[in-house]
GROMACS .gro file of N, CA and C in nm:
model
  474
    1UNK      N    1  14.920  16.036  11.374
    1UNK     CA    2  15.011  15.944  11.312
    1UNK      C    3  14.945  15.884  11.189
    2UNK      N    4  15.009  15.877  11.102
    2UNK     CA    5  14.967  15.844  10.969
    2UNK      C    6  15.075  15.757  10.912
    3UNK      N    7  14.953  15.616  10.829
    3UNK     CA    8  15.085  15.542  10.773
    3UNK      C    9  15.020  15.551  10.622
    4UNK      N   10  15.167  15.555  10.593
    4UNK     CA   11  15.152  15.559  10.441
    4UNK      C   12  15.242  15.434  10.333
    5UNK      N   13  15.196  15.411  10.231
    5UNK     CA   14  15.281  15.318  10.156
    5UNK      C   15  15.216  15.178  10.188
    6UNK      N   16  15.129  15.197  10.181
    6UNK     CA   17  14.983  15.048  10.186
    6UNK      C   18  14.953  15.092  10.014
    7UNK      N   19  14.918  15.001   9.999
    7UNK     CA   20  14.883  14.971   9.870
    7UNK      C   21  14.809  14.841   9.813
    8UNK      N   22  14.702  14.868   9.764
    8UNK     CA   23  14.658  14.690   9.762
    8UNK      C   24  14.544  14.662   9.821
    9UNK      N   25  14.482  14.540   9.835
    9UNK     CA   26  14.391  14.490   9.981
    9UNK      C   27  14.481  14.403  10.075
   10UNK      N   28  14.422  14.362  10.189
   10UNK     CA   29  14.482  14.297  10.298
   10UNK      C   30  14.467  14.157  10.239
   11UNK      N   31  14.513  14.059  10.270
   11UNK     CA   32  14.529  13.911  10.284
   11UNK      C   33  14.365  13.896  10.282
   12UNK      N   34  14.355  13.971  10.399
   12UNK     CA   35  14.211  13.900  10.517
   12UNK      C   36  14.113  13.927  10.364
   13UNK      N   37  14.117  14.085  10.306
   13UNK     CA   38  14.012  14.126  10.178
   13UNK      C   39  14.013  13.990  10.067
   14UNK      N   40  14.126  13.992  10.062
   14UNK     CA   41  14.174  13.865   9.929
   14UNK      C   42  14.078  13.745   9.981
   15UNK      N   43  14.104  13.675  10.107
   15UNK     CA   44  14.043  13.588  10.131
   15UNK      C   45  13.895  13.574  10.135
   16UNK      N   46  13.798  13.719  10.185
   16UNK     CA   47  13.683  13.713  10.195
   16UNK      C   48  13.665  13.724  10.043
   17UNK      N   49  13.720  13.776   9.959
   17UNK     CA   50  13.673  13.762   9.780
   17UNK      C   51  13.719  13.585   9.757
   18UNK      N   52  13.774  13.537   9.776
   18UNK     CA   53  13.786  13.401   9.730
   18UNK      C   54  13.656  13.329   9.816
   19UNK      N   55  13.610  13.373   9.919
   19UNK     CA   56  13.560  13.272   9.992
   19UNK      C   57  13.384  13.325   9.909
   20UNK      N   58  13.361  13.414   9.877
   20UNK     CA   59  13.234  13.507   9.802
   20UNK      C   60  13.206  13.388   9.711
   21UNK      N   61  13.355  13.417   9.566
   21UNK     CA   62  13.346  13.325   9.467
   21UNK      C   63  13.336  13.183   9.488
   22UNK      N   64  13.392  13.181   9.583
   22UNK     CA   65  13.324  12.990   9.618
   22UNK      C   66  13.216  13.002   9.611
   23UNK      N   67  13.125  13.063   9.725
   23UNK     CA   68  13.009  13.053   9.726
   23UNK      C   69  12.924  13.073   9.632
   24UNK      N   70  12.954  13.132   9.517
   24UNK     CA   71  12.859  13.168   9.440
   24UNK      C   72  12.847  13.051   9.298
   25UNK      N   73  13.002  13.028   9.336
   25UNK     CA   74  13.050  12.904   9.235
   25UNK      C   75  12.902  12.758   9.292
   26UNK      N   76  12.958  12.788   9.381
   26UNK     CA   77  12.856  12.672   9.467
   26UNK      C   78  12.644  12.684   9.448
   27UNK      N   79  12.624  12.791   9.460
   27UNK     CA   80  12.502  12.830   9.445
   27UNK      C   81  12.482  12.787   9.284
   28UNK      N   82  12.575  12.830   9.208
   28UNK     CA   83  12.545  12.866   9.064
   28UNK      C   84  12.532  12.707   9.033
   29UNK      N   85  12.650  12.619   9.092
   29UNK     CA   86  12.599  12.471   9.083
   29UNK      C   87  12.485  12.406   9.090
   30UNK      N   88  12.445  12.383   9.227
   30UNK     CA   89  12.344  12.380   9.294
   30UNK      C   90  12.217  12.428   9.198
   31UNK      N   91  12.185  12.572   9.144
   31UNK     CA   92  12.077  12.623   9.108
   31UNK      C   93  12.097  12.525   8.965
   32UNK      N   94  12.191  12.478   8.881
   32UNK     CA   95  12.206  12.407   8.782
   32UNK      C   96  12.174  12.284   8.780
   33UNK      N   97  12.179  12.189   8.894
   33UNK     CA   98  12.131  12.078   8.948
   33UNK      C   99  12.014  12.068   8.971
   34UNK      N  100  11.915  12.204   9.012
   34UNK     CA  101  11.820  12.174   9.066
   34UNK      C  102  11.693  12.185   8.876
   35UNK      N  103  11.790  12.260   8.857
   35UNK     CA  104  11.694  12.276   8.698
   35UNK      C  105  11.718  12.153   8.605
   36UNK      N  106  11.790  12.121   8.624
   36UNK     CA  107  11.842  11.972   8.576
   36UNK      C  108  11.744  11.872   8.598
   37UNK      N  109  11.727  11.856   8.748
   37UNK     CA  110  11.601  11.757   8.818
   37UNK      C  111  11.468  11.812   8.789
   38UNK      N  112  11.434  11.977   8.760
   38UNK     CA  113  11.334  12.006   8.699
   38UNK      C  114  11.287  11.944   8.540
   39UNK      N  115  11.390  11.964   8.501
   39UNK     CA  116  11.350  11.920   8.342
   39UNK      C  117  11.333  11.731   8.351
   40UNK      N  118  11.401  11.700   8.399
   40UNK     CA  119  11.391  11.551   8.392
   40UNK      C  120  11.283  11.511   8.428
   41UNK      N  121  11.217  11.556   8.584
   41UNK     CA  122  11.038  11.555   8.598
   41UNK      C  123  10.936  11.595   8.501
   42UNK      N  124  10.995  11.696   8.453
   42UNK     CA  125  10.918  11.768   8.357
   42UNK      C  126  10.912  11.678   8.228
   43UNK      N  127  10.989  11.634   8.174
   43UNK     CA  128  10.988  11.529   8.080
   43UNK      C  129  10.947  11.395   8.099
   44UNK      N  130  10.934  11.338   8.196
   44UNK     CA  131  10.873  11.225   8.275
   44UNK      C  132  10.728  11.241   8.230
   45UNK      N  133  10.642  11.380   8.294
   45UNK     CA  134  10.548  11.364   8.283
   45UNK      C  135  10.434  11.407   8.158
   46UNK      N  136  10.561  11.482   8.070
   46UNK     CA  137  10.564  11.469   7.928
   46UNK      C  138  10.528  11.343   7.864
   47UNK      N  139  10.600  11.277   7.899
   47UNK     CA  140  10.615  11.152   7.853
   47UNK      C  141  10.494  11.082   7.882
   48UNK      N  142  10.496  11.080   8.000
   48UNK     CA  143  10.329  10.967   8.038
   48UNK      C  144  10.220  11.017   8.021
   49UNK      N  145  10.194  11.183   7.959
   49UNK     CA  146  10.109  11.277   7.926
   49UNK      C  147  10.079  11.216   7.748
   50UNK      N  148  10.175  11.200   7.682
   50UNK     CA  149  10.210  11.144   7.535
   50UNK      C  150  10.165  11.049   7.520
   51UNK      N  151  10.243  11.008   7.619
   51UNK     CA  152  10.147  10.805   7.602
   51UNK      C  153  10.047  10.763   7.625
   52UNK      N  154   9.983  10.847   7.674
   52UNK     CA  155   9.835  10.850   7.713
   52UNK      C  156   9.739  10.911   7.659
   53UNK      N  157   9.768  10.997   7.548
   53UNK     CA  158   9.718  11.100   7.446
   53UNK      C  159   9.675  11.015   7.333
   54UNK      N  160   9.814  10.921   7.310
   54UNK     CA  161   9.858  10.815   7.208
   54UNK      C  162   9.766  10.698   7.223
   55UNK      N  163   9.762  10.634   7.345
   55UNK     CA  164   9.635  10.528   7.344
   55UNK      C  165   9.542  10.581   7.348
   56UNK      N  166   9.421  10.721   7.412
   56UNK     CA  167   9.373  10.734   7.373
   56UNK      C  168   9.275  10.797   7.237
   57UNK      N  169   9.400  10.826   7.166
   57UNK     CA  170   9.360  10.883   7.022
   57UNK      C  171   9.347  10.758   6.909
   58UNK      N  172   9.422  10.632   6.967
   58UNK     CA  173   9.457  10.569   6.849
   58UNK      C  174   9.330  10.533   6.824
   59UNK      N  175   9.365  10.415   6.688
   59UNK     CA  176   9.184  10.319   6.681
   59UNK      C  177   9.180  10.181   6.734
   60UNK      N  178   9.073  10.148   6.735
   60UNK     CA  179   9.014  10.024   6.800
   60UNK      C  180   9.148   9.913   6.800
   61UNK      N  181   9.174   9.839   6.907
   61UNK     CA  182   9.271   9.766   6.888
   61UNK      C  183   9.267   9.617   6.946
   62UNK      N  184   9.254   9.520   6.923
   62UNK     CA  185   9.293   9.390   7.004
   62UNK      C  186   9.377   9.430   7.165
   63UNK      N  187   9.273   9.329   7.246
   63UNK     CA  188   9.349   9.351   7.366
   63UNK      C  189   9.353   9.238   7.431
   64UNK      N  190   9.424   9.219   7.548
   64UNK     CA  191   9.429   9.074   7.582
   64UNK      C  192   9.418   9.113   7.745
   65UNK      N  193   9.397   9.025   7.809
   65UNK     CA  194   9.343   9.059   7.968
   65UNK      C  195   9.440   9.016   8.056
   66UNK      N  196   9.554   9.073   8.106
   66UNK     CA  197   9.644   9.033   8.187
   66UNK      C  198   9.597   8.973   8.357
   67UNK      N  199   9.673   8.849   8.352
   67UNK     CA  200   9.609   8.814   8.513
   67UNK      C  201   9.713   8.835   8.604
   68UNK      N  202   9.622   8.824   8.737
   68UNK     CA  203   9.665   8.890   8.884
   68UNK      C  204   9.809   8.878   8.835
   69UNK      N  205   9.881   8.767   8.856
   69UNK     CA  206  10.003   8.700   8.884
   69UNK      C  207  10.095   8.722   8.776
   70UNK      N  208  10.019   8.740   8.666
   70UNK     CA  209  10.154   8.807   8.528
   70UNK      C  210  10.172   8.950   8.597
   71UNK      N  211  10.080   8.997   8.625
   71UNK     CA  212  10.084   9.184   8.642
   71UNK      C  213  10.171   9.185   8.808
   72UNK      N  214  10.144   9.164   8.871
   72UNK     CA  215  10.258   9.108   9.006
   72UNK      C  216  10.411   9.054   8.897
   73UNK      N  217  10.408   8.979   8.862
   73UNK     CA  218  10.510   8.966   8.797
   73UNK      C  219  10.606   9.086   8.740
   74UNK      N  220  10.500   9.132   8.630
   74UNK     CA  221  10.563   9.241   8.533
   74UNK      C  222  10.569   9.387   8.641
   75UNK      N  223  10.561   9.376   8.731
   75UNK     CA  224  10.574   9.488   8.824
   75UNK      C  225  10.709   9.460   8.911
   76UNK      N  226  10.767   9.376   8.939
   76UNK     CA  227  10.845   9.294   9.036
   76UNK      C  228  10.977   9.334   8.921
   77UNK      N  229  10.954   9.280   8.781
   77UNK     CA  230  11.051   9.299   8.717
   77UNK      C  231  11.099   9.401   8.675
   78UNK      N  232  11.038   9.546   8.655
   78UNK     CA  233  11.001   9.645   8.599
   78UNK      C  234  11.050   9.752   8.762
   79UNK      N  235  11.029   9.728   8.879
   79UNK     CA  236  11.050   9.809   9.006
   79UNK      C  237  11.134   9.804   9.044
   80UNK      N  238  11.231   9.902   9.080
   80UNK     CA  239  11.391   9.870   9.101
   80UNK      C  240  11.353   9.838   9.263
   81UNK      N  241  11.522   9.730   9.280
   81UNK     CA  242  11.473   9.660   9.393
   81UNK      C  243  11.535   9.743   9.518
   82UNK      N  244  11.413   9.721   9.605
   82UNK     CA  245  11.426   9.802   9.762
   82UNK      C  246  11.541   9.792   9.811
   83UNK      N  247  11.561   9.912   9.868
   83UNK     CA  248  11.706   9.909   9.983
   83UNK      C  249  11.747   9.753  10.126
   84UNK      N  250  11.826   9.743  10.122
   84UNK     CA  251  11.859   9.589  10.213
   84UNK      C  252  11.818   9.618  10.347
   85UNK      N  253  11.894   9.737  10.352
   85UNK     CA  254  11.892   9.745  10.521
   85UNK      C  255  11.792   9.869  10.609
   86UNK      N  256  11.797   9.962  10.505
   86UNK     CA  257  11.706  10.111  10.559
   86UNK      C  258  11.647  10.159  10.485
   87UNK      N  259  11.530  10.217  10.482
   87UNK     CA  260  11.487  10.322  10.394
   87UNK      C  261  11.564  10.406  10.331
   88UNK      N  262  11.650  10.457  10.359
   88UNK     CA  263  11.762  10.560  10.302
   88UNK      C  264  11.894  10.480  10.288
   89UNK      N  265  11.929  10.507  10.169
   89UNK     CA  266  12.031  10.427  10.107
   89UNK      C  267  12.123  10.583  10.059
   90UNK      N  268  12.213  10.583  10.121
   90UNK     CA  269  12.269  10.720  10.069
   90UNK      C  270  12.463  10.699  10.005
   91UNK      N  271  12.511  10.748   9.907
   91UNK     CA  272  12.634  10.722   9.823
   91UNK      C  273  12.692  10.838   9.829
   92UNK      N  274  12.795  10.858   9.862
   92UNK     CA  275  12.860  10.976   9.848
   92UNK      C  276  13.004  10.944   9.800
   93UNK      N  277  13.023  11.070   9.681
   93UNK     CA  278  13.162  11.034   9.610
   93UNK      C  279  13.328  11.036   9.676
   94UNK      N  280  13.410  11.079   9.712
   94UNK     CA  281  13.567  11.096   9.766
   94UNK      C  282  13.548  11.192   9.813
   95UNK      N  283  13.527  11.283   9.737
   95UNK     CA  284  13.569  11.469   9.768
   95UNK      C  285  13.422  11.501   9.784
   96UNK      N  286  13.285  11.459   9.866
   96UNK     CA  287  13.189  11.444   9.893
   96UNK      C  288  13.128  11.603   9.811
   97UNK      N  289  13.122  11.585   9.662
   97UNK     CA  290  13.071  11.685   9.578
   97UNK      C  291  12.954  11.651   9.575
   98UNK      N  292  12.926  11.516   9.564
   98UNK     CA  293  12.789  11.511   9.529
   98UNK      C  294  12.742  11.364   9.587
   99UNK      N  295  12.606  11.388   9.604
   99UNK     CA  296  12.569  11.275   9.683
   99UNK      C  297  12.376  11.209   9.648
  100UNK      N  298  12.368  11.066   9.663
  100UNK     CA  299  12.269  11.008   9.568
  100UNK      C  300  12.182  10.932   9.693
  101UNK      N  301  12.060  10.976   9.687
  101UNK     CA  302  11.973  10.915   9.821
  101UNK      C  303  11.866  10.859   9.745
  102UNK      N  304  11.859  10.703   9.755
  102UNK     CA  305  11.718  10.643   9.713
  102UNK      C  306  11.584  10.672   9.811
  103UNK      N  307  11.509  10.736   9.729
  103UNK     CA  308  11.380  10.758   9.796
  103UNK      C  309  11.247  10.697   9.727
  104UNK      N  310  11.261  10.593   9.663
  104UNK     CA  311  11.162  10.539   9.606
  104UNK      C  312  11.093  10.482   9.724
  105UNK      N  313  11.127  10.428   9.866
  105UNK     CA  314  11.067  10.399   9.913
  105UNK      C  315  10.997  10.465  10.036
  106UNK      N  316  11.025  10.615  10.052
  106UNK     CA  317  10.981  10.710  10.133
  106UNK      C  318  10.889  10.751  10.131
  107UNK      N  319  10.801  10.781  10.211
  107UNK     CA  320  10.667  10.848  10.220
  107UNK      C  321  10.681  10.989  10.175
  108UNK      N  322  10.616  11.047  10.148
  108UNK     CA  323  10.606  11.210  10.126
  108UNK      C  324  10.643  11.278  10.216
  109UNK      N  325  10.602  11.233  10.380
  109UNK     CA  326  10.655  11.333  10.481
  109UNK      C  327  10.786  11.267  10.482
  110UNK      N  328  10.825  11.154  10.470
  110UNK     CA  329  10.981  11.112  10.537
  110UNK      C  330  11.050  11.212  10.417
  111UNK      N  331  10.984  11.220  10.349
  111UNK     CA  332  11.090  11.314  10.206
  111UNK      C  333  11.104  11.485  10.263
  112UNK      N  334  10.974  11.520  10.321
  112UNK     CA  335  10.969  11.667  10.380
  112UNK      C  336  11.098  11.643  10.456
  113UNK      N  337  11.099  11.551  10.580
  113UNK     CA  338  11.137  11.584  10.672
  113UNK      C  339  11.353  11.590  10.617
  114UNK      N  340  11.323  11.542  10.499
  114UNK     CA  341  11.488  11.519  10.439
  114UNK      C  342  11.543  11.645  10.410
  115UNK      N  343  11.434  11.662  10.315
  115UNK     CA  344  11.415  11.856  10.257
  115UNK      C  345  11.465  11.959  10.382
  116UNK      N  346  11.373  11.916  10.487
  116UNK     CA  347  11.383  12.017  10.622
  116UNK      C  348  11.568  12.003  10.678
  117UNK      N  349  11.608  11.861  10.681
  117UNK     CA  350  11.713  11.884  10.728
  117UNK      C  351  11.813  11.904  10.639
  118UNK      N  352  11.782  11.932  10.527
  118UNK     CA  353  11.906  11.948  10.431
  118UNK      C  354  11.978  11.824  10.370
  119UNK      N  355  11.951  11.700  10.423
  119UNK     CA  356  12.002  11.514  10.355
  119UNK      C  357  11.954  11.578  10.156
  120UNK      N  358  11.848  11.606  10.116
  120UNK     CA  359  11.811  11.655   9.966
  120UNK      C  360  11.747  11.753   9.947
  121UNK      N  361  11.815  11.802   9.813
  121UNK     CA  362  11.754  11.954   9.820
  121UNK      C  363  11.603  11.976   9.817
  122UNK      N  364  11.592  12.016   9.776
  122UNK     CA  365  11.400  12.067   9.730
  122UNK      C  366  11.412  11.979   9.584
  123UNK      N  367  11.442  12.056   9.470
  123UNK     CA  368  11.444  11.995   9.341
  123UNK      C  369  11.443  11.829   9.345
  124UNK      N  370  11.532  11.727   9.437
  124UNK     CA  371  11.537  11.600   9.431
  124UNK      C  372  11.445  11.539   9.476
  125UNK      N  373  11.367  11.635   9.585
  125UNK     CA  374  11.229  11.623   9.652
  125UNK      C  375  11.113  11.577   9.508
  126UNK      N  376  11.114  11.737   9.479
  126UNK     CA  377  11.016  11.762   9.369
  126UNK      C  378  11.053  11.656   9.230
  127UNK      N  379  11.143  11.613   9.231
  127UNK     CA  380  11.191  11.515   9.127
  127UNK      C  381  11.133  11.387   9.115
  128UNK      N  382  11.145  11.323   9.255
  128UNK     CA  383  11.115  11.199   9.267
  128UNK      C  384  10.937  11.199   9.347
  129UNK      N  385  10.882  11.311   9.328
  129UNK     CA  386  10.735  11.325   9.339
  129UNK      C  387  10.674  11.309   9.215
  130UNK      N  388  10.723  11.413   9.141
  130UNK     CA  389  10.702  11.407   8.962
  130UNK      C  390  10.721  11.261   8.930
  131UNK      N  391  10.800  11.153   8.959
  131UNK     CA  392  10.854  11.088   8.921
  131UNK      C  393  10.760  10.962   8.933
  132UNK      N  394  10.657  10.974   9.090
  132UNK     CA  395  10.564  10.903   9.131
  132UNK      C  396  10.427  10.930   9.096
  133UNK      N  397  10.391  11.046   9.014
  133UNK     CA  398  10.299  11.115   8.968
  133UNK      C  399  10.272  11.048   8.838
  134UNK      N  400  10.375  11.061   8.770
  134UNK     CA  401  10.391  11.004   8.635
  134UNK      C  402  10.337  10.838   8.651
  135UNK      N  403  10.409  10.780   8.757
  135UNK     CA  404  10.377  10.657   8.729
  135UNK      C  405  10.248  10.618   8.782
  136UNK      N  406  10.194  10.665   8.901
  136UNK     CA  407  10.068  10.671   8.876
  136UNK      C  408   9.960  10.686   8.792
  137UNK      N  409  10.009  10.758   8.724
  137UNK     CA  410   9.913  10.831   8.610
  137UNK      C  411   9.960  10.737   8.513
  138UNK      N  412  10.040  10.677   8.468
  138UNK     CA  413  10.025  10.538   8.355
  138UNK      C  414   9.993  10.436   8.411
  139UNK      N  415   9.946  10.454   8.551
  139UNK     CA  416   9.911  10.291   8.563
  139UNK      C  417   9.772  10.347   8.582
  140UNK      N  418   9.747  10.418   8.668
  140UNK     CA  419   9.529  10.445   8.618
  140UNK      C  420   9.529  10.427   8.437
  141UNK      N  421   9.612  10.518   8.344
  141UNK     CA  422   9.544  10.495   8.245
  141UNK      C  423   9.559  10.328   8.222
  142UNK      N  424   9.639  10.226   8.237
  142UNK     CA  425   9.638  10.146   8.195
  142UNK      C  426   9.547  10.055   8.225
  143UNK      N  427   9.484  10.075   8.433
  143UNK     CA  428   9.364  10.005   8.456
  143UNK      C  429   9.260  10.034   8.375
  144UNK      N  430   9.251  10.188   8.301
  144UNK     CA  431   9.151  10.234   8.227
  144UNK      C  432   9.138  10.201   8.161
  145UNK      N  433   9.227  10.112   8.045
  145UNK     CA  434   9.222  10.062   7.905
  145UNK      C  435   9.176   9.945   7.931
  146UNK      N  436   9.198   9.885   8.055
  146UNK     CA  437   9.150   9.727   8.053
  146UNK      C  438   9.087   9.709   8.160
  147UNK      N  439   8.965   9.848   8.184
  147UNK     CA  440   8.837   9.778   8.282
  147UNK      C  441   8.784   9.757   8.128
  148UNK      N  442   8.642   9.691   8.148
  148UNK     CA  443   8.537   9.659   8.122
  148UNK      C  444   8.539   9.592   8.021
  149UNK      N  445   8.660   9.571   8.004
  149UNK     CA  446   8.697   9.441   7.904
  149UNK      C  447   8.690   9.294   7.933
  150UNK      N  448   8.531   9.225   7.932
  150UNK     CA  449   8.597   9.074   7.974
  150UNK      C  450   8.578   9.018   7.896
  151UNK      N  451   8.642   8.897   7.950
  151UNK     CA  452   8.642   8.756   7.793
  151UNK      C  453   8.606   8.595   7.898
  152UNK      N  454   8.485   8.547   7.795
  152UNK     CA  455   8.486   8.435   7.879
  152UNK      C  456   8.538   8.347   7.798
  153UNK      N  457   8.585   8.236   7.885
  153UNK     CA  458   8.676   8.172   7.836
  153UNK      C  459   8.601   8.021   7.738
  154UNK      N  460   8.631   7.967   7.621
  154UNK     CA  461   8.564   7.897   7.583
  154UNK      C  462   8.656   7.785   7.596
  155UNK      N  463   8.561   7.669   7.617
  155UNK     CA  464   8.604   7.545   7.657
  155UNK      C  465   8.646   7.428   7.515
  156UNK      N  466   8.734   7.395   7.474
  156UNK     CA  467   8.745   7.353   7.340
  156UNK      C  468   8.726   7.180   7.349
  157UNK      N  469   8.677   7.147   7.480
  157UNK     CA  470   8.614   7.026   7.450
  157UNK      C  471   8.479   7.018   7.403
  158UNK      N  472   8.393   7.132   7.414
  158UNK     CA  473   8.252   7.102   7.332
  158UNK      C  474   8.246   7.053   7.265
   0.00000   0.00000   0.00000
């Protein structure tokens, strides 16, 4: 028995090609996002690589000696402020396309273990590492510019 007068693909074919192009639509996103968060690290540490090239190339300069309590200060103002209730502070839009997890205050493994379950990709991982790298690295250079600098203080009642 033979049927004839098919012509075409099935429904079911149509659907597994739409469901392909999603996916790839989706990957192709995704891989665009993640190079996105690459370059932005990557320029971060550009940046604090520059600025640090820059003070140390320039010439001799006046410096002034910041104390405990200004530098606590200028850190307080300068650090975006911690989550209220949890370590993970997570936002997600309507049509849950995309979604924003503060990890400034996570350890490195609490960040693995995010990575592992899929909560952020790898790239947002590697983003906000770069991100702590950088700032490390301008704040050694900056203890660096102002060790061994002291000033005693003169008394102007002499």
């Amino acid at each position: 028995m033979e049927i004839s007068g098919l012509s075409g693909s099935s429904s079911y074919d149509q659907l597994q090609e739409l469901q392909l192009q999603k996916e790839k639509e989706k990957k192709a996103a995704e891989q665009a996002a993640a190079e996105s968060a690459q370059i932005t690290a990557s320029q971060t540490v550009t940046d604090a690589a520059a600025t640090k090239t820059v003070l140390s190339t320039s010439q001799s300069v006046d410096t002034i000696e910041i104390s405990q309590e200004g530098r606590a200060y200028q850190q307080k103002m300068q650090g975006p402020p911690p989550p209220k209730d949890s370590n993970v502070t997570e936002t997600s839009s309507t049509d849950n396309t995309s979604s924003s997890t503060v990890l400034t205050s996570l350890t490195e493994e609490e960040i693995s273990d995010l990575v592992d379950k899929g909560t952020i990709s790898q790239a947002e991982a590697n983003a906000e590492l770069a991100r702590r790298a950088a700032l490390k690295e301008a704040q050694d250079s900056q203890e660096t510019s102002n060790s061994g600098t002291e000033y005693t203080q003169i008394d102007e009642d002499e």
